[in-house]
Coordinates of C-alpha atoms and ligand atoms in Angstrom, one line a residue:
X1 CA 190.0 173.8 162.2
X2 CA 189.8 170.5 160.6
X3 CA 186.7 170.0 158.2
X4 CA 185.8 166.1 157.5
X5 CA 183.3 164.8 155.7
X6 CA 180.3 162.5 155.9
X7 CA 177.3 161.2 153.8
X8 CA 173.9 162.9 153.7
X9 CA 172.7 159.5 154.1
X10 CA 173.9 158.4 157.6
X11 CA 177.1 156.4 156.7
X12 CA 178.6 158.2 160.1
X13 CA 182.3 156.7 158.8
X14 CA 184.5 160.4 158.5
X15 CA 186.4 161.1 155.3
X16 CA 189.4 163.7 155.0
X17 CA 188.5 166.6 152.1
X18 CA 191.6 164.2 150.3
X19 CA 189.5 160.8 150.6
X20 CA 186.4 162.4 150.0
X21 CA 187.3 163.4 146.5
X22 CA 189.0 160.2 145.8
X23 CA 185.8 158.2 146.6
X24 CA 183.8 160.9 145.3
X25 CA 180.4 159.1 146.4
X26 CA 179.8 157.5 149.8
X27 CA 179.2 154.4 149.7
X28 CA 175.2 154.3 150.4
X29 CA 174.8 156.0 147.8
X30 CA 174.9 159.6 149.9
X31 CA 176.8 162.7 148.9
X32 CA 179.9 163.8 151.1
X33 CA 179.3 167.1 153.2
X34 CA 181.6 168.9 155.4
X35 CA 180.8 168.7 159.1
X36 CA 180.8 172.5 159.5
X37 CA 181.0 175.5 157.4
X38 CA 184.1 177.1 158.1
X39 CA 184.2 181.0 158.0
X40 CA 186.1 183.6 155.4
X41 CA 189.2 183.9 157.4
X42 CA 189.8 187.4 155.4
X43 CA 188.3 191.0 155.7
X44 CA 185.5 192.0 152.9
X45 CA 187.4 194.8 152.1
X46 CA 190.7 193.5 151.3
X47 CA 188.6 191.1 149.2
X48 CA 189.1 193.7 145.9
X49 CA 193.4 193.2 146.9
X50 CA 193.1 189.5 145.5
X51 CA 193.6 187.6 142.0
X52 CA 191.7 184.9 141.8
X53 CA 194.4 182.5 142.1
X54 CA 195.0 184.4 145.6
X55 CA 191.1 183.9 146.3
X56 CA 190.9 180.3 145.2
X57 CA 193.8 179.6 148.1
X58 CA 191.7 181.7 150.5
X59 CA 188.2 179.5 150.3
X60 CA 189.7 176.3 149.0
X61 CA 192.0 176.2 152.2
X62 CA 189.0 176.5 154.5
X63 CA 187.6 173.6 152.9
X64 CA 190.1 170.9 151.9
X65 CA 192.1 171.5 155.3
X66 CA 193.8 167.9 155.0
X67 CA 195.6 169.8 151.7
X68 CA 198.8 171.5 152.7
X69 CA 199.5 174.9 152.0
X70 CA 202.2 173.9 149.2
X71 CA 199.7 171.3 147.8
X72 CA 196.7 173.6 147.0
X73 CA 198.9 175.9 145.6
X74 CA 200.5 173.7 143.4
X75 CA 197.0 172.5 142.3
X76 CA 195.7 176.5 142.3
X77 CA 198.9 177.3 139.8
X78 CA 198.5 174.7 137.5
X79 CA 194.9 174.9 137.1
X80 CA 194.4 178.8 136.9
X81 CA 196.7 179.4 133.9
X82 CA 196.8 181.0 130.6
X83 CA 194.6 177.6 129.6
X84 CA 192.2 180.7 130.5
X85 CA 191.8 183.4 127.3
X86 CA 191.3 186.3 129.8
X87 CA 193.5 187.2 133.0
X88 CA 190.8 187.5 135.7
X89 CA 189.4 184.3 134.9
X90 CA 186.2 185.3 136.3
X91 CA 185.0 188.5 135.1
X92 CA 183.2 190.6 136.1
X93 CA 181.3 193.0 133.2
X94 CA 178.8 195.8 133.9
X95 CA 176.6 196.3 130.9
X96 CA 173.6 198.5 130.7
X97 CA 173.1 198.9 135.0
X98 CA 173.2 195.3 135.1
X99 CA 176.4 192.7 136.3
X100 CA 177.3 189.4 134.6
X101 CA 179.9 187.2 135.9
X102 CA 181.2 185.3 132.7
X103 CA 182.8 182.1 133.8
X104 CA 183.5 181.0 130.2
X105 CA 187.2 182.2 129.9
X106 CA 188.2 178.2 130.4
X107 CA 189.1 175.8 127.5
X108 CA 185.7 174.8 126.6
X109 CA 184.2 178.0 126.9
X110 CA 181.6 177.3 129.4
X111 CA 181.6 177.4 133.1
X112 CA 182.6 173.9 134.3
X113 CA 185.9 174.9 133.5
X114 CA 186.3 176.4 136.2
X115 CA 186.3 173.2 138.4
X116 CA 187.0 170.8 135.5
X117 CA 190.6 172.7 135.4
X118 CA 191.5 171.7 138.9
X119 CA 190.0 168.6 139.8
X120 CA 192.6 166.6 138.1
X121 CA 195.3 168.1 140.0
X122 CA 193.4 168.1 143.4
X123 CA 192.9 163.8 142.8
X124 CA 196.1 163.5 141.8
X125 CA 197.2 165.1 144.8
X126 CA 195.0 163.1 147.2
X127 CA 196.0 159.8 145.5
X128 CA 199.6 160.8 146.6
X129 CA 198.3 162.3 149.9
X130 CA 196.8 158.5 150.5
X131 CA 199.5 156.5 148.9
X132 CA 197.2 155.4 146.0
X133 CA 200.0 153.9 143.8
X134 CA 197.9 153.9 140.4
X135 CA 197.3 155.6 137.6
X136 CA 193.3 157.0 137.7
X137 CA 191.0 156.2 135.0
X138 CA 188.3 158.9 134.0
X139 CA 185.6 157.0 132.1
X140 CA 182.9 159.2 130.8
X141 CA 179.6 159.1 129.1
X142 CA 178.8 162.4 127.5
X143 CA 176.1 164.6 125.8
X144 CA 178.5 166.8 124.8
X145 CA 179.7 169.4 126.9
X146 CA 181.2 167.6 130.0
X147 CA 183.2 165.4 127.5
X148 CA 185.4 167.9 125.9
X149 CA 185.7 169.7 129.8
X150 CA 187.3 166.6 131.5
X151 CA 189.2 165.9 128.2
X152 CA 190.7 169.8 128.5
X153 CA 190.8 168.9 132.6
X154 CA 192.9 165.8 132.5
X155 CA 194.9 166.2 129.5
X156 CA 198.4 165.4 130.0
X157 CA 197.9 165.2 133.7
X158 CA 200.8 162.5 135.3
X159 CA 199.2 159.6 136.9
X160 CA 195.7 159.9 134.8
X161 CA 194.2 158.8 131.8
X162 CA 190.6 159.6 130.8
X163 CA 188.0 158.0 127.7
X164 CA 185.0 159.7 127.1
X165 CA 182.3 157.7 125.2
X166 CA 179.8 160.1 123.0
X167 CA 176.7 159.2 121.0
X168 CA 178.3 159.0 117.6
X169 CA 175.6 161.7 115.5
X170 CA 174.5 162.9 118.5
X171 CA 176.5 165.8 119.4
X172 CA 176.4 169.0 117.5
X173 CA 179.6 169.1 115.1
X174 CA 181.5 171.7 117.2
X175 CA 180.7 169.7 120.0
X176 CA 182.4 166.6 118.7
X177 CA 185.2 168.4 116.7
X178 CA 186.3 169.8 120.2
X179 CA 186.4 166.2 121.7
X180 CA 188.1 164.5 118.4
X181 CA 190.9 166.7 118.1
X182 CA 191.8 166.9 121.8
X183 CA 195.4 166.5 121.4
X184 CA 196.4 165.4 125.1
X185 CA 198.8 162.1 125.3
X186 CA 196.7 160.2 128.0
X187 CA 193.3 160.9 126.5
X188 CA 190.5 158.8 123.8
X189 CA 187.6 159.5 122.8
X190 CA 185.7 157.3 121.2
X191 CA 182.0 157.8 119.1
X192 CA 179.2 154.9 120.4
X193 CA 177.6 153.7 117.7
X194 CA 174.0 154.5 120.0
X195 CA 172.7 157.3 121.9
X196 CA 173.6 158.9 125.0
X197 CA 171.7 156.8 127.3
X198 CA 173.4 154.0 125.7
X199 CA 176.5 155.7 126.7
X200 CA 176.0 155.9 130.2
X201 CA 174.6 152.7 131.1
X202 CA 177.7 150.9 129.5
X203 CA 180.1 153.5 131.3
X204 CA 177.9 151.9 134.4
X205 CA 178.7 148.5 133.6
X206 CA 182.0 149.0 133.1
X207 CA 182.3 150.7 136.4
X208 CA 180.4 147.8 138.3
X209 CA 182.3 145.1 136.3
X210 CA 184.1 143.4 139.1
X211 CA 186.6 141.0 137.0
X212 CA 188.1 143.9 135.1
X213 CA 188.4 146.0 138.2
X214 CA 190.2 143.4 139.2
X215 CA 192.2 143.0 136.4
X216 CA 192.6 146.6 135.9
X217 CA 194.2 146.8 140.0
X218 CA 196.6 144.0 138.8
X219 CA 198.1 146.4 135.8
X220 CA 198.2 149.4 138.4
X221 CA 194.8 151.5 137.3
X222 CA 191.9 152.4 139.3
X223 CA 188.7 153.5 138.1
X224 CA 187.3 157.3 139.1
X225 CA 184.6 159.6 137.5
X226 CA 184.5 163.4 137.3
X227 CA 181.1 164.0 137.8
X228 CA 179.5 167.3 139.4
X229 CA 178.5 165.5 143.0
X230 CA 182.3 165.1 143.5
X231 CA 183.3 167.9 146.4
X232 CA 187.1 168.5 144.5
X233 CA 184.4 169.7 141.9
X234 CA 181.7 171.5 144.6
X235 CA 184.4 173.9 146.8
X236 CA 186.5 175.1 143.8
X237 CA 183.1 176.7 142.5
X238 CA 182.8 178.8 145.2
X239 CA 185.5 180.8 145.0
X240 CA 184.0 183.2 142.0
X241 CA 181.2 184.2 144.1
X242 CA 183.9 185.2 146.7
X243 CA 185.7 186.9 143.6
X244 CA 182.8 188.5 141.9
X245 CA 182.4 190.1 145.4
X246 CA 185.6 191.2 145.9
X247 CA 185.2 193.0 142.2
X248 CA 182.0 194.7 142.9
X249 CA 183.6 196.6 145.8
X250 CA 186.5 197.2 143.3
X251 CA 184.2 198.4 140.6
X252 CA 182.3 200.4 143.7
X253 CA 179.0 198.6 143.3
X254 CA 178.7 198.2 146.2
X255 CA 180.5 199.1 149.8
X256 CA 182.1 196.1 151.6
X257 CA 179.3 194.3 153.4
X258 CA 176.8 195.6 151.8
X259 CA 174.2 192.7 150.3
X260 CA 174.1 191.4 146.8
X261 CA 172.2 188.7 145.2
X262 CA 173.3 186.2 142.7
X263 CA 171.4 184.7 139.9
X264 CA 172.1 181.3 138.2
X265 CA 171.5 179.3 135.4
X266 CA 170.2 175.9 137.2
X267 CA 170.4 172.2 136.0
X268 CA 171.9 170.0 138.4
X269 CA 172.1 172.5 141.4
X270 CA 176.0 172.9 141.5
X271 CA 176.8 176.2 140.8
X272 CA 173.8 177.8 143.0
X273 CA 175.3 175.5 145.8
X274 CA 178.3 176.7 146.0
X275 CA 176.8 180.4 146.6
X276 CA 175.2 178.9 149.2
X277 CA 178.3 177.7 150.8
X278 CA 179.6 181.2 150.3
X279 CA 177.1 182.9 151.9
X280 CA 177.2 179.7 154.7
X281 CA 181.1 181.3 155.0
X282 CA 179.7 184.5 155.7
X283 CA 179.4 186.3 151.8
X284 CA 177.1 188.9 152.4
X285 CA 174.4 187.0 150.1
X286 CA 171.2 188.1 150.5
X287 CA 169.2 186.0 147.9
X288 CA 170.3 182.8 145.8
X289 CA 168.2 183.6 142.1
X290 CA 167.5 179.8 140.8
X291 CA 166.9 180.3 137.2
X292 CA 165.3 177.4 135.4
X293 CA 164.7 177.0 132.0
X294 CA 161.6 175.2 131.2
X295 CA 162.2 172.2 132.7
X296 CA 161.2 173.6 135.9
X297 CA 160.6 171.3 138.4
X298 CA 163.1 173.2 141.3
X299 CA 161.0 176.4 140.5
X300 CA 157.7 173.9 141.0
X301 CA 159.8 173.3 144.2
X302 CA 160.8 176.2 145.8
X303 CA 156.7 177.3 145.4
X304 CA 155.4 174.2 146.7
X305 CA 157.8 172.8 148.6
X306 CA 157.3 169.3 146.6
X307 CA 159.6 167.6 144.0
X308 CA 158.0 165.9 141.5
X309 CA 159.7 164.4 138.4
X310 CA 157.6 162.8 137.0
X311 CA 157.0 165.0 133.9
X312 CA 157.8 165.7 130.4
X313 CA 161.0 166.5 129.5
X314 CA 161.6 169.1 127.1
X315 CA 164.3 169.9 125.1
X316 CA 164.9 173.5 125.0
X317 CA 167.6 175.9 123.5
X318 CA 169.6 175.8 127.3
X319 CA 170.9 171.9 126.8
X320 CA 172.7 171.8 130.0
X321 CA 170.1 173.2 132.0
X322 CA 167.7 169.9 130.9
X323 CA 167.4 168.0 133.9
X324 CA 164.8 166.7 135.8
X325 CA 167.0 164.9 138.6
X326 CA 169.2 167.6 140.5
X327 CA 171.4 165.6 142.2
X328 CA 173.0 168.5 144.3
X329 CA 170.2 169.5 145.4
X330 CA 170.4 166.6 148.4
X331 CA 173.1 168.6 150.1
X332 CA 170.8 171.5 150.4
X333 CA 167.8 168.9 151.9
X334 CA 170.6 168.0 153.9
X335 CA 171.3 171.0 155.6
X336 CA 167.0 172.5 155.7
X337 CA 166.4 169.1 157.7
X338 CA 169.0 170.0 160.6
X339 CA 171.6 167.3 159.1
X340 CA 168.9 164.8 159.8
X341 CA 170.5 161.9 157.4
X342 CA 167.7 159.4 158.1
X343 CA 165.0 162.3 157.1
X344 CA 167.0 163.0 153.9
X345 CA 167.8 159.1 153.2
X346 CA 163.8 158.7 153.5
X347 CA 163.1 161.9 151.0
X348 CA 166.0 160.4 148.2
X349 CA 164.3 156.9 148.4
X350 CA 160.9 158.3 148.0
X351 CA 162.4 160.2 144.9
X352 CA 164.1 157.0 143.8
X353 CA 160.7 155.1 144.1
X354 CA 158.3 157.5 143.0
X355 CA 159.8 160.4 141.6
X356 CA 158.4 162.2 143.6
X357 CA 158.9 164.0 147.7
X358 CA 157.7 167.2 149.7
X359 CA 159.2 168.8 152.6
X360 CA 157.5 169.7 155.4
X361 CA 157.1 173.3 156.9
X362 CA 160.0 173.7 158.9
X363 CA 162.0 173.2 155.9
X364 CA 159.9 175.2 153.8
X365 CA 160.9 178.5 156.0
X366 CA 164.7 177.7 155.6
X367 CA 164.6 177.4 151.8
X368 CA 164.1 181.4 152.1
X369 CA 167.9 182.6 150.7
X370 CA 166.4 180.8 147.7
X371 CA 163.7 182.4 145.0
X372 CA 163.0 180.0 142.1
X373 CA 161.6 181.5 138.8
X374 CA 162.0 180.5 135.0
X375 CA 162.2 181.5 131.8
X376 CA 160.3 180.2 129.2
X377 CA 162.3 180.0 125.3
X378 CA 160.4 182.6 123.6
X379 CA 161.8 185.3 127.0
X380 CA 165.0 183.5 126.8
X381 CA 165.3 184.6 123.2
X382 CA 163.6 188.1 123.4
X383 CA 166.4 188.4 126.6
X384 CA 168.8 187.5 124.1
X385 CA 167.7 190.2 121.5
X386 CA 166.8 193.4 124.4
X387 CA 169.8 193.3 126.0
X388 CA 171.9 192.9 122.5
X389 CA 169.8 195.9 121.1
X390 CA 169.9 198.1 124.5
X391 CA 173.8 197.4 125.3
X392 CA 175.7 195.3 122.0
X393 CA 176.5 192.5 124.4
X394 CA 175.1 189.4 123.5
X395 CA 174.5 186.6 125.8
X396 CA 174.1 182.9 125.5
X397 CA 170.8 181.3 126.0
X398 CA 171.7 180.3 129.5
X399 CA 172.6 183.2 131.2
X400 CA 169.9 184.5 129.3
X401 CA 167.8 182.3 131.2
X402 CA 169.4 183.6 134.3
X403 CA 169.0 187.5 132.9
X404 CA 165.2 187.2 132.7
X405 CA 164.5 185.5 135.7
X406 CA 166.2 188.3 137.2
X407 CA 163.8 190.6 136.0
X408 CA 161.1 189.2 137.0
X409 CA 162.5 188.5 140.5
X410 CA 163.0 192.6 140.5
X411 CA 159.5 193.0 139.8
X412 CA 158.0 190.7 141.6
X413 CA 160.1 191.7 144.7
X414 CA 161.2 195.5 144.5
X415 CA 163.9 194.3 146.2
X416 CA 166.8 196.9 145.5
X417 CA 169.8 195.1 146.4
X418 CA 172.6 194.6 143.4
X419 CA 172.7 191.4 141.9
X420 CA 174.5 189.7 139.6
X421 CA 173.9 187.2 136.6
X422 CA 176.3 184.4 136.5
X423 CA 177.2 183.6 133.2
X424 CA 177.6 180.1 132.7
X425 CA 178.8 180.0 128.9
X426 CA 179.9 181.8 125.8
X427 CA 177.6 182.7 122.9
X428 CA 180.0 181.3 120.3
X429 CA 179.0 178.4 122.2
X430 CA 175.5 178.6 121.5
X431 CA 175.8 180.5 118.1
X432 CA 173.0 179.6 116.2
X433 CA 170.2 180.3 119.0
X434 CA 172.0 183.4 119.6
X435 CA 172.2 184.8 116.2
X436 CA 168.8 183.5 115.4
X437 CA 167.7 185.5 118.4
X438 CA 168.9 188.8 117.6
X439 CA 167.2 188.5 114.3
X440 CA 170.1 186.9 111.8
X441 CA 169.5 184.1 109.6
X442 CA 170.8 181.3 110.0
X443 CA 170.3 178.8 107.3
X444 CA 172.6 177.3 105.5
X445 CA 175.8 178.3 107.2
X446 CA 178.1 176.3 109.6
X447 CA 178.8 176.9 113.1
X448 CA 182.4 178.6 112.2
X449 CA 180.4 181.3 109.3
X450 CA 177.9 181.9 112.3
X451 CA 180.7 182.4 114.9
X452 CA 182.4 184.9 112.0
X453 CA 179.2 186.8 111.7
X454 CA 178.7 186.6 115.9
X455 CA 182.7 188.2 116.0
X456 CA 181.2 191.3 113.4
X457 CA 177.8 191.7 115.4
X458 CA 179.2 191.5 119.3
X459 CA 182.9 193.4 118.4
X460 CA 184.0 190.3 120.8
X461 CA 187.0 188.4 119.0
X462 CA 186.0 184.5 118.6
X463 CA 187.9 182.6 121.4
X464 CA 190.8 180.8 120.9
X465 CA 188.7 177.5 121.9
X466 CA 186.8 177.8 118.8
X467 CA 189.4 179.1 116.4
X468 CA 191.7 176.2 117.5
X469 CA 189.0 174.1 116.7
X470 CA 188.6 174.9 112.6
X471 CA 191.6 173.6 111.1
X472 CA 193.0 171.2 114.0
X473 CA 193.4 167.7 112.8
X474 CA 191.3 164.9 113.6
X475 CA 193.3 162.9 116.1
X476 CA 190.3 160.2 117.5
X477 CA 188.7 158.0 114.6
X478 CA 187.3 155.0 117.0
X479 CA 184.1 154.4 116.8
X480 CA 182.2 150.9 118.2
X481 CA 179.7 148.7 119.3
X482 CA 177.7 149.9 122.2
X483 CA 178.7 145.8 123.1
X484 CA 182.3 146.6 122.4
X485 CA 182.8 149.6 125.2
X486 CA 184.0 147.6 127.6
X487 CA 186.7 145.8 124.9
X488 CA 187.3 149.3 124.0
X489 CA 188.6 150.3 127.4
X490 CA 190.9 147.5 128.0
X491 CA 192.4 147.5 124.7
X492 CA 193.4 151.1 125.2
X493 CA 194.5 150.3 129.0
X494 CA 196.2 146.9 128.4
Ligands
PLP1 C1 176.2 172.7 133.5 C2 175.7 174.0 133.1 C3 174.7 174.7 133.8 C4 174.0 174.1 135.0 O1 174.9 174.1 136.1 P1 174.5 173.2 137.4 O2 175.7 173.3 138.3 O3 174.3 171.8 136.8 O4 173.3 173.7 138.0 C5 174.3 175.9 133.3 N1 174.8 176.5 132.2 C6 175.8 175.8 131.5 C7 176.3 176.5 130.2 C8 176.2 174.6 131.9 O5 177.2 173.9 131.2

């Protein structure tokens, strides 16, 4: 079966999976979604038989059926590597009577890794695929986190380069130490002498800039970006819920068929959509957990059935998790609304005027594989310390997120099925929330002291992504003008 894509907007024009990810936005502004959902062509039970390379090809294949079989493969092996510090990639941990999936085993210790890692290779496949004779371009604007992913993603990847743009003093120093001593060929990274949202909008001028597009096509580059609405970053996230599956019938959790229910750390509504799209290709997923931190506006939304953005935004000790806009979540509207693209269009432009929408019944009583909850910081960090004084495994502050709302689902529920906490990124990551959670003090030490004292506490050896980090040498010194970004990019190009 072929899949194709289309807008959620009503662009009807059909895109191959290949296309798709090259224009990775439709052009009104709409989010590509398959036509169908194709089914798991593969028994439950020989699910426990497969690596995850093996499951990646099983799910990925279903989805990006334009991709030949040597092509995903090719992409599946490169990305799926010992760039990973543990063998399973995903793994799957039992501690106490409760599951975590940890999907920070990736370069950057944190779960966009896992789709970060093969992105690269899926574009530059489809620019072959599509005869796209130039070399990509991966301009980003980051906070700190997505920056040092892509960099890891794209490094040293034929036929790409990629700049990332970071608010010079605005990321923590592990943060920018991981982007600054990135040591791939094609790669820069410059600090922006402004803050993030400084960042962004000139990344968004440079994007829009028609005469250095043009001149840019002339020397053989094309501009792309590797944000989370691209589907090359979507379907490779929903093979670890096909994985973690597989494992819990391997670890005999659970019986083949049996439900399970997953809960995840939510900011932009990626991860938790691609569960969906497992259990759409017949997981046995009974309920989709979204944990929020408190920047809660999809919890507000799941109760009430009305979005509403129009709120304070609070910084809390789950970064990635503080959003207001979840732009994935449109896919989901998509679907509750019958793949009614005018209905949706009309939603997204109320959001776009007024911050705010509300859904009406009928797609109120489809939201129901969904329960929202949240955590607010002082649970987050008294998850952090129960769990680390019950078991000895310490947790980062967003899966801890994810580990109280569980809880509370449990309670407020009774339901009995298993579920498991995805675990969206390392405590070395986090290190000073963490330690300061379980009780340590953490004045006047540096990240690396905390992550030595995090290594005696946890027994867990500090990853290589972070030992790499302390004595690499600095490799990117540019730093410029908010006004000179767009000089910056065409000096390093041309
Ligand atoms: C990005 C991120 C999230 C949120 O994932 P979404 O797909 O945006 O919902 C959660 N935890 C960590 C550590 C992240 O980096």
């Amino acid at each position: 079966m072929n899949i194709i894509y289309r807008s959620t907007r009503g662009d009807k024009k059909e895109y191959t999976a290949s296309e798709a990810i090259i224009k990775g936005l439709c052009d009104d502004g709409g989010l590509f979604v398959p036509n169908v959902f194709p089914k798991l062509n593969i028994e439950l039970s020989d699910l426990p038989g497969l690596d995850y390379k093996q499951t990646a090809y099983e799910v990925m294949k279903e989805f990006l059926t334009d991709y030949t079989r040597e092509e995903l493969l090719d992409c599946i092996n490169k990305a799926y590597d010992d760039k990973f510090d543990e063998e399973e990639k995903a793994l799957l941990t039992k501690h106490g009577d409760r599951y975590f999936l940890e999907l920070f085993h990736g370069k950057t210790i944190a779960f966009k890794d896992m789709a970060l890692s093969i992105l690269p290779h899926l574009l530059t496949t489809a620019m072959k695929k599509n005869n796209v004779n130039k070399e990509v371009v991966i301009l980003t604007a980051t906070s700190g986190d997505t920056g040092k992913a892509a960099l890891s993603g794209f490094a040293d990847v034929s036929g790409t380069r990629i700049i990332v743009f970071y608010p010079k003093g605005g990321v923590s120093r592990i943060q920018e130490l991981q982007m600054i001593t990135e040591k791939g060929k094609n790669t820069k990274v410059v600090g922006v002498k402004g803050n993030f949202d400084n960042c962004q909008s000139g990344v968004k001028e440079i994007f829009n800039d028609e005469e250095l597009k043009a001149l840019l096509d002339k020397e053989g580059f094309v501009f792309s970006s590797a944000n989370s609405i691209n589907i090359g970053r979507l379907i490779p996230q929903v093979v670890y819920y096909v994985f973690a599956y597989g494992r819990m019938i391997a670890n005999g959790a659970i019986k083949a068929g049996e439900k399970i229910n997953f809960v995840v750390p939510t900011g932009n509504f990626g991860n938790i959509l691609a569960g969906y799209y497992a259990k759409q290709m017949g997981l046995p997923i009974d309920k989709l957990v979204c944990a929020s931190n408190e920047n809660k506006v999809l919890y507000d939304f799941f109760r009430s059935g009305k979005y509403d953005k129009n709120r304070e935004f609070i910084l809390t000790s789950s970064p990635s998790m503080d959003i207001l806009i979840s732009s994935n979540l449109e896919r989901l509207i998509y679907l509750i609304c019958d793949s009614d693209a005018d209905k949706n269009a009309g939603l997204m432009k109320e959001l776009n005027m007024s911050g705010v929408y509300r859904i009406d019944e009928n797609m109120a009583e489809r939201l129901k594989d969904f329960y929202g909850a949240y955590a607010d910081e002082k649970e987050v960090f008294n998850t952090i310390r129960s769990i680390y004084d019950n078991t000895g495994y310490v947790i980062d502050t967003h899966t801890a997120v994810a580990a109280a709302c569980d809880l509370k689902y449990k309670e407020d529920t009774k339901d009995e099925n298993k579920s498991v906490i995805v675990s969206t990124a390392s405590p070395y990551k986090f290190v000073s929330n963490v330690l300061k959670a379980i009780g340590e003090d953490v004045s006047d030490k540096d990240d690396f002291e905390l992550a030595d004292r995090l290594s005696e506490l946890s027994k867990v050896k500090i990853p290589p992504a972070v030992e790499e980090i302390r004595n690499a040498k600095i490799l990117h010194d540019t730093v410029c003008e908010v006004s000179q970004m767009k000089e910056t990019v065409k000096s390093s190009l041309i």
